[in-house]
Coordinates of C-alpha atoms in Angstrom, one line a residue:
Chain B
M1 CA -38.4 -76.0 -124.7
T2 CA -35.9 -73.5 -123.4
E3 CA -32.2 -74.1 -123.2
T4 CA -32.3 -74.5 -119.4
A5 CA -35.0 -77.0 -119.6
K6 CA -33.1 -79.1 -122.0
N7 CA -30.1 -79.3 -119.7
T8 CA -31.9 -80.5 -116.6
D9 CA -32.8 -83.8 -115.2
L10 CA -36.0 -82.5 -113.6
T11 CA -39.2 -84.0 -114.8
K12 CA -42.2 -81.7 -115.3
K13 CA -43.8 -83.2 -112.2
Q14 CA -40.8 -82.4 -110.1
A15 CA -40.7 -78.9 -111.6
L16 CA -44.3 -78.3 -110.7
V17 CA -43.7 -79.4 -107.1
Q18 CA -40.7 -77.0 -106.8
Y19 CA -42.6 -74.2 -108.5
A20 CA -45.5 -74.3 -106.1
A21 CA -43.1 -74.6 -103.2
Q22 CA -41.0 -71.6 -104.3
I23 CA -44.0 -69.4 -104.6
G24 CA -45.0 -70.5 -101.1
D25 CA -41.5 -69.7 -99.8
N26 CA -42.0 -66.0 -100.6
G27 CA -45.2 -66.0 -98.5
L28 CA -43.8 -68.0 -95.6
I29 CA -40.5 -66.0 -95.3
I30 CA -41.9 -62.5 -95.6
G31 CA -44.9 -63.6 -93.5
H32 CA -42.5 -64.7 -90.8
R33 CA -40.7 -61.3 -91.0
M34 CA -44.0 -59.5 -90.6
S35 CA -44.9 -61.7 -87.6
E36 CA -41.7 -60.6 -85.9
W37 CA -43.5 -57.2 -85.3
C38 CA -45.8 -59.0 -82.9
F39 CA -46.3 -56.7 -79.9
K40 CA -43.7 -54.3 -81.1
A41 CA -46.0 -51.8 -82.9
P42 CA -46.8 -48.5 -81.3
S43 CA -50.6 -48.9 -81.7
I44 CA -53.0 -51.7 -81.6
E45 CA -54.3 -50.8 -85.1
M46 CA -50.9 -51.3 -86.6
E47 CA -50.4 -54.4 -84.5
M48 CA -53.5 -55.9 -86.1
A49 CA -52.7 -54.8 -89.6
L50 CA -49.3 -56.4 -89.4
M51 CA -50.5 -59.6 -87.9
N52 CA -53.3 -59.9 -90.4
S53 CA -51.0 -59.4 -93.3
A54 CA -48.6 -62.0 -91.8
L55 CA -51.5 -64.5 -91.6
D56 CA -52.5 -63.7 -95.2
L57 CA -49.0 -64.4 -96.5
I58 CA -48.4 -67.6 -94.4
G59 CA -51.9 -68.7 -95.5
Q60 CA -50.9 -68.4 -99.1
A61 CA -47.7 -70.5 -98.3
R62 CA -49.9 -73.2 -96.8
E63 CA -52.1 -73.6 -99.9
L64 CA -49.0 -73.7 -102.1
Y65 CA -47.2 -76.2 -100.0
T66 CA -50.2 -78.4 -99.7
Y67 CA -50.6 -78.4 -103.5
A68 CA -46.8 -79.1 -103.9
G69 CA -47.3 -82.1 -101.6
V70 CA -50.3 -83.3 -103.6
A71 CA -48.6 -82.7 -107.0
G72 CA -45.5 -84.7 -105.8
G73 CA -47.6 -87.7 -104.9
E74 CA -45.3 -88.8 -102.1
G75 CA -47.6 -87.8 -99.3
K76 CA -45.7 -84.7 -98.2
T77 CA -47.6 -82.1 -96.2
E78 CA -47.3 -78.4 -95.9
D79 CA -45.3 -79.0 -92.7
D80 CA -42.7 -81.0 -94.6
F81 CA -42.1 -78.1 -96.9
A82 CA -42.0 -75.5 -94.1
Y83 CA -40.1 -77.4 -91.4
L84 CA -38.1 -80.1 -93.0
R85 CA -36.2 -78.5 -95.9
D86 CA -32.8 -77.0 -95.6
E87 CA -31.9 -73.4 -96.3
E88 CA -30.7 -74.1 -99.8
D89 CA -34.0 -75.8 -100.6
F90 CA -35.9 -72.5 -100.0
R91 CA -36.1 -70.6 -103.3
N92 CA -37.7 -67.4 -102.0
L93 CA -36.8 -64.0 -103.4
L94 CA -34.0 -62.5 -101.2
L95 CA -36.2 -59.4 -100.7
A96 CA -38.5 -61.5 -98.6
E97 CA -35.8 -62.3 -96.0
M98 CA -34.5 -58.8 -95.5
P99 CA -34.7 -57.7 -91.9
N100 CA -37.5 -55.6 -90.6
G101 CA -35.2 -52.7 -89.8
D102 CA -37.2 -49.6 -89.0
W103 CA -40.7 -49.0 -90.0
G104 CA -39.6 -47.5 -93.4
D105 CA -37.6 -50.6 -94.2
T106 CA -40.6 -52.9 -93.4
I107 CA -43.0 -50.7 -95.5
V108 CA -40.7 -50.5 -98.5
R109 CA -40.1 -54.3 -98.5
L110 CA -43.8 -54.9 -98.3
F111 CA -44.5 -52.3 -101.0
F112 CA -41.9 -53.8 -103.5
M113 CA -43.2 -57.3 -102.8
S114 CA -46.9 -56.5 -102.9
A115 CA -46.6 -54.6 -106.2
Y116 CA -44.9 -57.7 -107.5
N117 CA -47.4 -60.1 -105.9
K118 CA -50.3 -58.2 -107.4
L119 CA -48.9 -58.6 -110.9
F120 CA -47.7 -62.1 -110.3
Y121 CA -50.9 -63.5 -108.9
T122 CA -52.9 -61.8 -111.6
A123 CA -50.8 -63.7 -114.2
L124 CA -50.9 -66.9 -112.1
A125 CA -54.7 -66.8 -112.1
K126 CA -54.4 -67.5 -115.9
S127 CA -52.1 -70.5 -115.5
T128 CA -53.1 -73.6 -117.4
D129 CA -52.7 -75.4 -114.0
K130 CA -56.2 -75.0 -112.5
E131 CA -55.0 -75.4 -108.9
L132 CA -52.4 -72.7 -109.3
A133 CA -54.8 -70.5 -111.1
A134 CA -57.3 -70.8 -108.2
I135 CA -54.6 -70.0 -105.6
G136 CA -53.6 -67.0 -107.7
E137 CA -57.2 -65.8 -107.9
K138 CA -57.7 -66.2 -104.2
S139 CA -54.5 -64.5 -103.1
L140 CA -55.0 -61.5 -105.3
K141 CA -57.5 -59.8 -103.0
E142 CA -55.1 -60.1 -100.1
V143 CA -52.0 -58.8 -101.8
T144 CA -54.0 -55.9 -103.3
Y145 CA -54.8 -54.9 -99.8
H146 CA -51.1 -55.2 -98.8
L147 CA -50.2 -53.0 -101.8
R148 CA -52.7 -50.3 -100.8
F149 CA -51.6 -50.4 -97.1
S150 CA -47.9 -50.1 -98.0
S151 CA -48.5 -47.5 -100.7
E152 CA -50.4 -45.3 -98.3
W153 CA -47.7 -45.6 -95.7
L154 CA -44.9 -44.9 -98.3
I155 CA -46.6 -41.7 -99.3
R156 CA -47.2 -40.7 -95.7
L157 CA -43.5 -41.3 -94.8
G158 CA -42.0 -39.8 -98.0
D159 CA -44.3 -36.8 -98.0
G160 CA -44.0 -36.4 -94.3
T161 CA -41.3 -34.8 -92.2
E162 CA -37.7 -34.3 -93.4
E163 CA -36.7 -37.1 -91.0
S164 CA -39.2 -39.6 -92.3
H165 CA -38.5 -38.6 -95.9
N166 CA -34.8 -39.1 -95.6
R167 CA -35.1 -42.4 -93.7
V168 CA -37.5 -44.0 -96.1
Q169 CA -35.5 -42.8 -99.1
K170 CA -32.6 -44.7 -97.5
S171 CA -34.8 -47.8 -97.1
I172 CA -35.6 -47.6 -100.8
D173 CA -31.9 -47.1 -101.8
N174 CA -30.9 -50.1 -99.6
L175 CA -33.5 -52.5 -100.8
W176 CA -33.4 -51.6 -104.4
A177 CA -30.6 -54.1 -105.2
F178 CA -33.0 -56.9 -104.2
T179 CA -35.7 -55.9 -106.7
G180 CA -34.0 -57.1 -109.9
E181 CA -34.3 -60.7 -108.8
L182 CA -38.1 -60.4 -108.9
F183 CA -38.0 -60.4 -112.7
T184 CA -35.5 -63.3 -113.3
M185 CA -36.6 -66.8 -114.3
N186 CA -35.2 -69.9 -112.7
E187 CA -34.9 -73.4 -113.9
V188 CA -38.4 -74.7 -112.9
E189 CA -40.1 -71.6 -114.3
N190 CA -38.4 -72.2 -117.6
I191 CA -39.4 -75.8 -117.7
L192 CA -43.1 -75.0 -117.0
L193 CA -43.3 -71.9 -119.3
D194 CA -44.1 -73.6 -122.6
D195 CA -47.1 -75.4 -121.1
G196 CA -48.5 -72.1 -119.8
I197 CA -48.2 -73.3 -116.2
S198 CA -45.6 -70.8 -114.9
V199 CA -45.7 -67.0 -115.1
D200 CA -43.1 -65.3 -117.4
V201 CA -42.0 -62.9 -114.6
T202 CA -39.7 -61.0 -117.0
S203 CA -42.8 -59.6 -118.6
L204 CA -44.0 -58.1 -115.3
R205 CA -41.2 -55.5 -115.0
P206 CA -42.8 -52.6 -117.0
A207 CA -46.0 -52.7 -115.0
W208 CA -44.1 -53.0 -111.7
D209 CA -41.9 -50.0 -112.7
K210 CA -45.0 -48.0 -113.4
I211 CA -46.7 -48.8 -110.0
V212 CA -43.4 -48.0 -108.2
S213 CA -42.8 -44.8 -110.1
D214 CA -46.3 -43.5 -109.5
V215 CA -46.2 -44.1 -105.8
L216 CA -42.7 -42.8 -105.4
T217 CA -43.7 -39.6 -107.3
Q218 CA -46.6 -39.1 -105.0
A219 CA -44.3 -39.7 -102.0
T220 CA -41.8 -37.2 -103.3
L221 CA -39.2 -39.9 -103.3
V222 CA -36.6 -40.8 -105.9
K223 CA -36.2 -44.1 -107.7
P224 CA -32.6 -45.3 -107.6
Q225 CA -30.8 -45.3 -110.9
N226 CA -28.4 -48.1 -110.2
D227 CA -30.0 -51.3 -111.5
W228 CA -27.3 -53.8 -110.2
A229 CA -29.2 -56.7 -108.8
Q230 CA -28.3 -59.2 -106.1
L231 CA -29.3 -62.6 -107.3
G232 CA -29.0 -66.2 -106.0
G233 CA -32.0 -67.0 -103.8
K234 CA -34.5 -68.0 -106.3
S235 CA -32.0 -69.5 -108.8
E236 CA -29.7 -71.4 -106.5
G237 CA -31.0 -71.2 -102.9
R238 CA -28.0 -69.1 -102.1
H239 CA -29.4 -66.8 -99.3
T240 CA -28.3 -63.7 -97.4
E241 CA -26.8 -64.1 -93.9
Y242 CA -30.2 -63.4 -92.4
M243 CA -31.9 -66.5 -93.7
G244 CA -30.3 -69.0 -91.4
Y245 CA -31.7 -67.3 -88.3
I246 CA -35.2 -67.4 -89.7
I247 CA -34.9 -71.1 -90.5
A248 CA -33.5 -71.8 -87.1
E249 CA -36.4 -70.2 -85.3
M250 CA -39.0 -71.6 -87.6
Q251 CA -37.8 -75.1 -87.7
Y252 CA -36.5 -75.6 -84.2
M253 CA -39.5 -77.6 -82.9
Q254 CA -39.5 -80.1 -85.7
R255 CA -35.8 -80.4 -85.8
R256 CA -35.5 -81.0 -82.1
Y257 CA -38.5 -83.3 -81.9
P258 CA -38.8 -85.0 -85.3
G259 CA -42.4 -85.8 -86.2
C260 CA -43.6 -84.0 -83.0
E261 CA -47.3 -83.4 -82.8
W262 CA -49.6 -82.1 -80.2
Chain S
M1 CA -79.0 -50.1 -55.7
T2 CA -76.5 -52.6 -54.1
E3 CA -74.6 -52.0 -50.9
T4 CA -71.3 -51.6 -52.9
A5 CA -72.8 -49.1 -55.2
K6 CA -73.9 -46.9 -52.3
N7 CA -70.5 -46.8 -50.8
T8 CA -68.6 -45.7 -53.9
D9 CA -67.7 -42.3 -55.4
L10 CA -67.8 -43.6 -58.9
T11 CA -70.4 -42.1 -61.2
K12 CA -72.3 -44.3 -63.5
K13 CA -70.4 -42.9 -66.4
Q14 CA -67.1 -43.7 -64.8
A15 CA -68.4 -47.2 -64.0
L16 CA -69.3 -47.7 -67.6
V17 CA -65.9 -46.7 -68.8
Q18 CA -64.3 -49.1 -66.4
Y19 CA -66.7 -51.9 -67.2
A20 CA -66.0 -51.7 -70.9
A21 CA -62.3 -51.5 -70.3
Q22 CA -62.2 -54.5 -67.9
I23 CA -64.0 -56.7 -70.4
G24 CA -61.4 -55.6 -72.9
D25 CA -58.6 -56.4 -70.5
N26 CA -59.5 -60.1 -70.6
G27 CA -59.3 -60.1 -74.4
L28 CA -56.0 -58.2 -74.6
I29 CA -54.2 -60.2 -71.9
I30 CA -55.2 -63.6 -73.0
G31 CA -54.8 -62.5 -76.6
H32 CA -51.2 -61.4 -75.8
R33 CA -50.6 -64.8 -74.2
M34 CA -51.9 -66.6 -77.3
S35 CA -49.7 -64.5 -79.6
E36 CA -46.6 -65.6 -77.6
W37 CA -47.0 -68.9 -79.4
C38 CA -46.1 -67.2 -82.6
F39 CA -43.7 -69.5 -84.5
K40 CA -43.4 -71.9 -81.7
A41 CA -46.2 -74.3 -82.8
P42 CA -45.2 -77.7 -84.3
S43 CA -47.4 -77.3 -87.4
I44 CA -48.5 -74.4 -89.6
E45 CA -52.1 -75.3 -89.0
M46 CA -51.8 -74.8 -85.3
E47 CA -49.7 -71.7 -85.8
M48 CA -52.5 -70.2 -87.8
A49 CA -55.3 -71.3 -85.4
L50 CA -53.4 -69.7 -82.4
M51 CA -52.7 -66.5 -84.2
N52 CA -56.2 -66.2 -85.5
S53 CA -57.6 -66.7 -82.0
A54 CA -55.2 -64.1 -80.7
L55 CA -56.3 -61.6 -83.3
D56 CA -60.0 -62.3 -82.4
L57 CA -59.4 -61.6 -78.7
I58 CA -57.3 -58.5 -79.3
G59 CA -59.9 -57.3 -81.7
Q60 CA -62.5 -57.6 -79.0
A61 CA -60.4 -55.6 -76.7
R62 CA -60.0 -52.9 -79.3
E63 CA -63.7 -52.4 -79.7
L64 CA -64.3 -52.4 -76.0
Y65 CA -61.4 -49.9 -75.3
T66 CA -62.7 -47.7 -78.2
Y67 CA -66.1 -47.7 -76.6
A68 CA -64.7 -47.0 -73.2
G69 CA -62.9 -43.9 -74.7
V70 CA -66.1 -42.7 -76.3
A71 CA -68.2 -43.3 -73.1
G72 CA -65.6 -41.4 -71.0
G73 CA -65.9 -38.3 -73.3
E74 CA -62.3 -37.3 -72.6
G75 CA -60.9 -38.2 -76.0
K76 CA -59.1 -41.4 -74.9
T77 CA -58.3 -43.9 -77.5
E78 CA -57.9 -47.7 -77.5
D79 CA -54.1 -47.1 -77.2
D80 CA -54.5 -45.1 -74.1
F81 CA -56.2 -48.1 -72.5
A82 CA -53.8 -50.7 -73.7
Y83 CA -50.5 -48.8 -73.4
L84 CA -50.9 -46.1 -70.8
R85 CA -52.5 -47.7 -67.8
D86 CA -50.6 -49.2 -65.0
E87 CA -50.7 -52.8 -63.8
E88 CA -53.3 -52.1 -61.1
D89 CA -55.6 -50.4 -63.6
F90 CA -56.0 -53.7 -65.5
R91 CA -59.0 -55.6 -64.1
N92 CA -58.7 -58.8 -66.2
L93 CA -59.4 -62.1 -64.7
L94 CA -56.2 -63.7 -63.3
L95 CA -56.9 -66.7 -65.5
A96 CA -56.1 -64.6 -68.6
E97 CA -52.6 -63.8 -67.5
M98 CA -51.5 -67.4 -66.6
P99 CA -48.4 -68.5 -68.5
N100 CA -48.7 -70.6 -71.7
G101 CA -46.9 -73.5 -70.0
D102 CA -47.2 -76.6 -72.1
W103 CA -49.9 -77.2 -74.8
G104 CA -52.2 -78.7 -72.2
D105 CA -52.0 -75.6 -70.0
T106 CA -52.7 -73.3 -73.0
I107 CA -55.7 -75.4 -74.0
V108 CA -57.2 -75.6 -70.5
R109 CA -56.8 -71.9 -70.0
L110 CA -58.5 -71.2 -73.4
F111 CA -61.2 -73.8 -72.6
F112 CA -62.1 -72.3 -69.2
M113 CA -62.1 -68.8 -70.6
S114 CA -64.0 -69.6 -73.8
A115 CA -66.7 -71.5 -72.0
Y116 CA -67.1 -68.4 -69.8
N117 CA -66.9 -66.0 -72.7
K118 CA -69.6 -67.8 -74.6
L119 CA -72.0 -67.4 -71.7
F120 CA -70.8 -63.9 -70.8
Y121 CA -71.2 -62.5 -74.3
T122 CA -74.5 -64.2 -74.8
A123 CA -75.7 -62.3 -71.7
L124 CA -73.9 -59.1 -72.7
A125 CA -75.8 -59.2 -76.0
K126 CA -78.9 -58.5 -74.0
S127 CA -77.4 -55.5 -72.1
T128 CA -79.5 -52.3 -72.1
D129 CA -76.4 -50.5 -73.3
K130 CA -76.8 -50.9 -77.1
E131 CA -73.1 -50.6 -77.8
L132 CA -72.1 -53.3 -75.3
A133 CA -74.9 -55.5 -76.6
A134 CA -73.6 -55.1 -80.2
I135 CA -70.1 -56.0 -79.2
G136 CA -71.4 -59.0 -77.3
E137 CA -73.3 -60.2 -80.3
K138 CA -70.3 -59.8 -82.6
S139 CA -67.8 -61.5 -80.2
L140 CA -70.1 -64.5 -79.7
K141 CA -69.3 -66.1 -83.0
E142 CA -65.5 -65.9 -82.3
V143 CA -65.6 -67.2 -78.8
T144 CA -67.9 -70.0 -79.8
Y145 CA -65.2 -71.1 -82.2
H146 CA -62.5 -70.9 -79.5
L147 CA -64.7 -73.1 -77.3
R148 CA -65.1 -75.7 -80.0
F149 CA -61.4 -75.7 -80.8
S150 CA -60.3 -76.0 -77.2
S151 CA -62.9 -78.6 -76.3
E152 CA -61.8 -80.8 -79.2
W153 CA -58.2 -80.5 -78.0
L154 CA -59.1 -81.2 -74.4
I155 CA -60.9 -84.4 -75.4
R156 CA -58.0 -85.4 -77.7
L157 CA -55.4 -84.9 -74.9
G158 CA -57.5 -86.3 -72.1
D159 CA -58.7 -89.3 -74.0
G160 CA -55.2 -89.7 -75.7
T161 CA -52.1 -91.4 -74.3
E162 CA -51.4 -91.9 -70.6
E163 CA -48.8 -89.1 -70.8
S164 CA -51.2 -86.6 -72.4
H165 CA -54.0 -87.6 -70.0
N166 CA -51.8 -87.1 -66.9
R167 CA -50.3 -83.9 -68.1
V168 CA -53.6 -82.2 -69.0
Q169 CA -55.2 -83.4 -65.8
K170 CA -52.4 -81.5 -64.0
S171 CA -53.1 -78.4 -66.1
I172 CA -56.8 -78.6 -65.0
D173 CA -55.8 -79.1 -61.4
N174 CA -53.4 -76.1 -61.5
L175 CA -55.7 -73.7 -63.2
W176 CA -58.8 -74.6 -61.3
A177 CA -58.1 -72.1 -58.5
F178 CA -58.4 -69.3 -61.0
T179 CA -61.9 -70.2 -62.2
G180 CA -63.8 -69.1 -59.1
E181 CA -62.9 -65.4 -59.9
L182 CA -64.9 -65.7 -63.2
F183 CA -68.2 -65.6 -61.2
T184 CA -67.4 -62.8 -58.8
M185 CA -68.9 -59.3 -59.1
N186 CA -66.7 -56.2 -58.7
E187 CA -67.7 -52.7 -57.8
V188 CA -68.4 -51.4 -61.3
E189 CA -70.5 -54.5 -62.2
N190 CA -72.6 -53.9 -59.1
I191 CA -73.1 -50.2 -59.9
L192 CA -74.3 -51.0 -63.4
L193 CA -76.4 -54.1 -62.6
D194 CA -79.7 -52.4 -61.7
D195 CA -79.9 -50.6 -65.0
G196 CA -79.4 -53.9 -66.8
I197 CA -76.1 -52.7 -68.3
S198 CA -73.7 -55.2 -66.7
V199 CA -74.0 -59.0 -66.7
D200 CA -74.7 -60.8 -63.4
V201 CA -71.8 -63.2 -63.7
T202 CA -72.7 -65.1 -60.6
S203 CA -75.7 -66.5 -62.6
L204 CA -73.4 -68.0 -65.2
R205 CA -71.8 -70.6 -63.0
P206 CA -74.3 -73.5 -63.4
A207 CA -74.2 -73.3 -67.2
W208 CA -70.4 -73.0 -67.1
D209 CA -70.2 -76.0 -64.7
K210 CA -72.3 -78.0 -67.1
I211 CA -70.2 -77.2 -70.2
V212 CA -67.0 -78.1 -68.2
S213 CA -68.4 -81.3 -66.8
D214 CA -69.7 -82.5 -70.2
V215 CA -66.3 -81.9 -71.9
L216 CA -64.3 -83.3 -69.0
T217 CA -66.4 -86.5 -69.0
Q218 CA -65.8 -87.0 -72.7
A219 CA -62.1 -86.4 -72.1
T220 CA -62.1 -88.9 -69.3
L221 CA -60.7 -86.2 -67.0
V222 CA -61.7 -85.3 -63.4
K223 CA -63.2 -82.1 -62.2
P224 CA -61.3 -80.8 -59.1
Q225 CA -63.3 -80.8 -55.9
N226 CA -61.4 -78.1 -54.1
D227 CA -63.3 -74.8 -54.9
W228 CA -60.9 -72.5 -53.1
A229 CA -60.5 -69.5 -55.5
Q230 CA -57.7 -67.0 -56.0
L231 CA -59.2 -63.6 -56.3
G232 CA -57.9 -60.0 -56.6
G233 CA -57.4 -59.2 -60.3
K234 CA -60.9 -58.1 -61.3
S235 CA -61.8 -56.7 -57.9
E236 CA -58.6 -54.8 -57.0
G237 CA -56.1 -55.0 -59.9
R238 CA -53.9 -57.2 -57.7
H239 CA -52.2 -59.4 -60.2
T240 CA -50.1 -62.5 -60.2
E241 CA -46.3 -62.2 -60.6
Y242 CA -46.7 -62.9 -64.3
M243 CA -48.6 -59.7 -65.2
G244 CA -45.7 -57.3 -64.9
Y245 CA -43.8 -59.0 -67.6
I246 CA -46.8 -58.9 -70.0
I247 CA -47.3 -55.2 -69.3
A248 CA -43.6 -54.4 -69.7
E249 CA -43.4 -56.1 -73.1
M250 CA -46.7 -54.7 -74.3
Q251 CA -46.2 -51.1 -73.2
Y252 CA -42.4 -50.7 -73.8
M253 CA -42.8 -48.7 -77.1
Q254 CA -45.2 -46.1 -75.7
R255 CA -43.5 -45.8 -72.3
R256 CA -40.0 -45.3 -73.9
Y257 CA -41.3 -42.9 -76.6
P258 CA -44.5 -41.3 -75.2
G259 CA -47.0 -40.5 -77.9
C260 CA -44.9 -42.2 -80.5
E261 CA -46.5 -42.7 -83.9
W262 CA -45.3 -44.0 -87.2

């Protein structure tokens, strides 16, 4: 048992609920961001690609929230997790909540996240928790497509015009500080690690670095050297100033009309 | 050859382009309306159902616009049809552009349209134009699901509480005036009828009436008796006051930055 696990009051069951929910949080929040592109893309093809990716990611969140509800045994549904938790209960990676910005910002965010998701879901597919393993297996195909889509765009923008190159390099430089958090462990991950339920995300960094380096090289872009990392989302539910607006939009209906159904 | 066809200057090729485009217009416009629900639904399940239906409908539009571009032989793309035509060029049924309103309004609009689409695409699948026939065949599965989804909701709302019953009856009464247009023929349909390319939509009415009557009966709702129909969209591109806002939102990017790409 790790040091962190020793100091906590969380049971393994509670840890499992939080673990499933926090993986779901990444999908829900970045999926929400992607859906904000709805009818703002310059072509129908991109419109559809963005909306389909959003649906994939929100779909992953649904399965994880549903499982979190089942594992908790208190009858909570996916909607309880999405609509009735407060900002500090969401433990998504801060990268997921970064604004869409320009097209380069959106592509870089999706690229960093998808490279991570691919490695993460590959590892989750080997979890000793059969349900998480099945969700990992199923999500892998989707995030692999997101990685291909965003890699191709990154190369096109980086190895494109001077303008597109400079702008997307700036996107990389700006978002880089949010990539360190991807490889940090939080309390529930540490609790579940010994049983082989959670993924040791610290071990994913070398493979992630390689994917990123390979694509950036093809894109004639430069990997930032400064590895200072902004932390807080996953470990403490301390979010950026952007998160409140996402939650407000997403939860308005259930907060205004508690228990509302159609 | 019909009287209308005799009096027109449209060639059969031009008529085919317009025909494919106008079928696509129905999908694009109602698909846009459905996508306006994005993150406004009270549950993630409904959120996903609405977004998936929107993507189905916009996907149908894409195939039809692409074919219209090919048939025209002038190198036009799906984006030219979606983003660079003016309001009067859109020949969608007025029903498609009706506002989302409350949940009952959205369900009734989707129900009326899906019952029509199911019959329409079944007939289109027998078109002598192989490409249109293939699109009809492919779309049929999607619109059949939309019909099932909206029928189930209509029954649930109609045979639900007094409040839901009264509200959805009002939705039916309000939207009824836009159903007559579904069974009218416009110029291009008449031109293409003799060759077996276009669907004779006037023949679809009895089957549509039966679907609607059956579901309304189960839903304990009443079919309106007044058959006065608002026309103008499909025949002349004369739209309701709502259409301009849809076009403005949808086309803003391409109008502001002509030819813009990412």
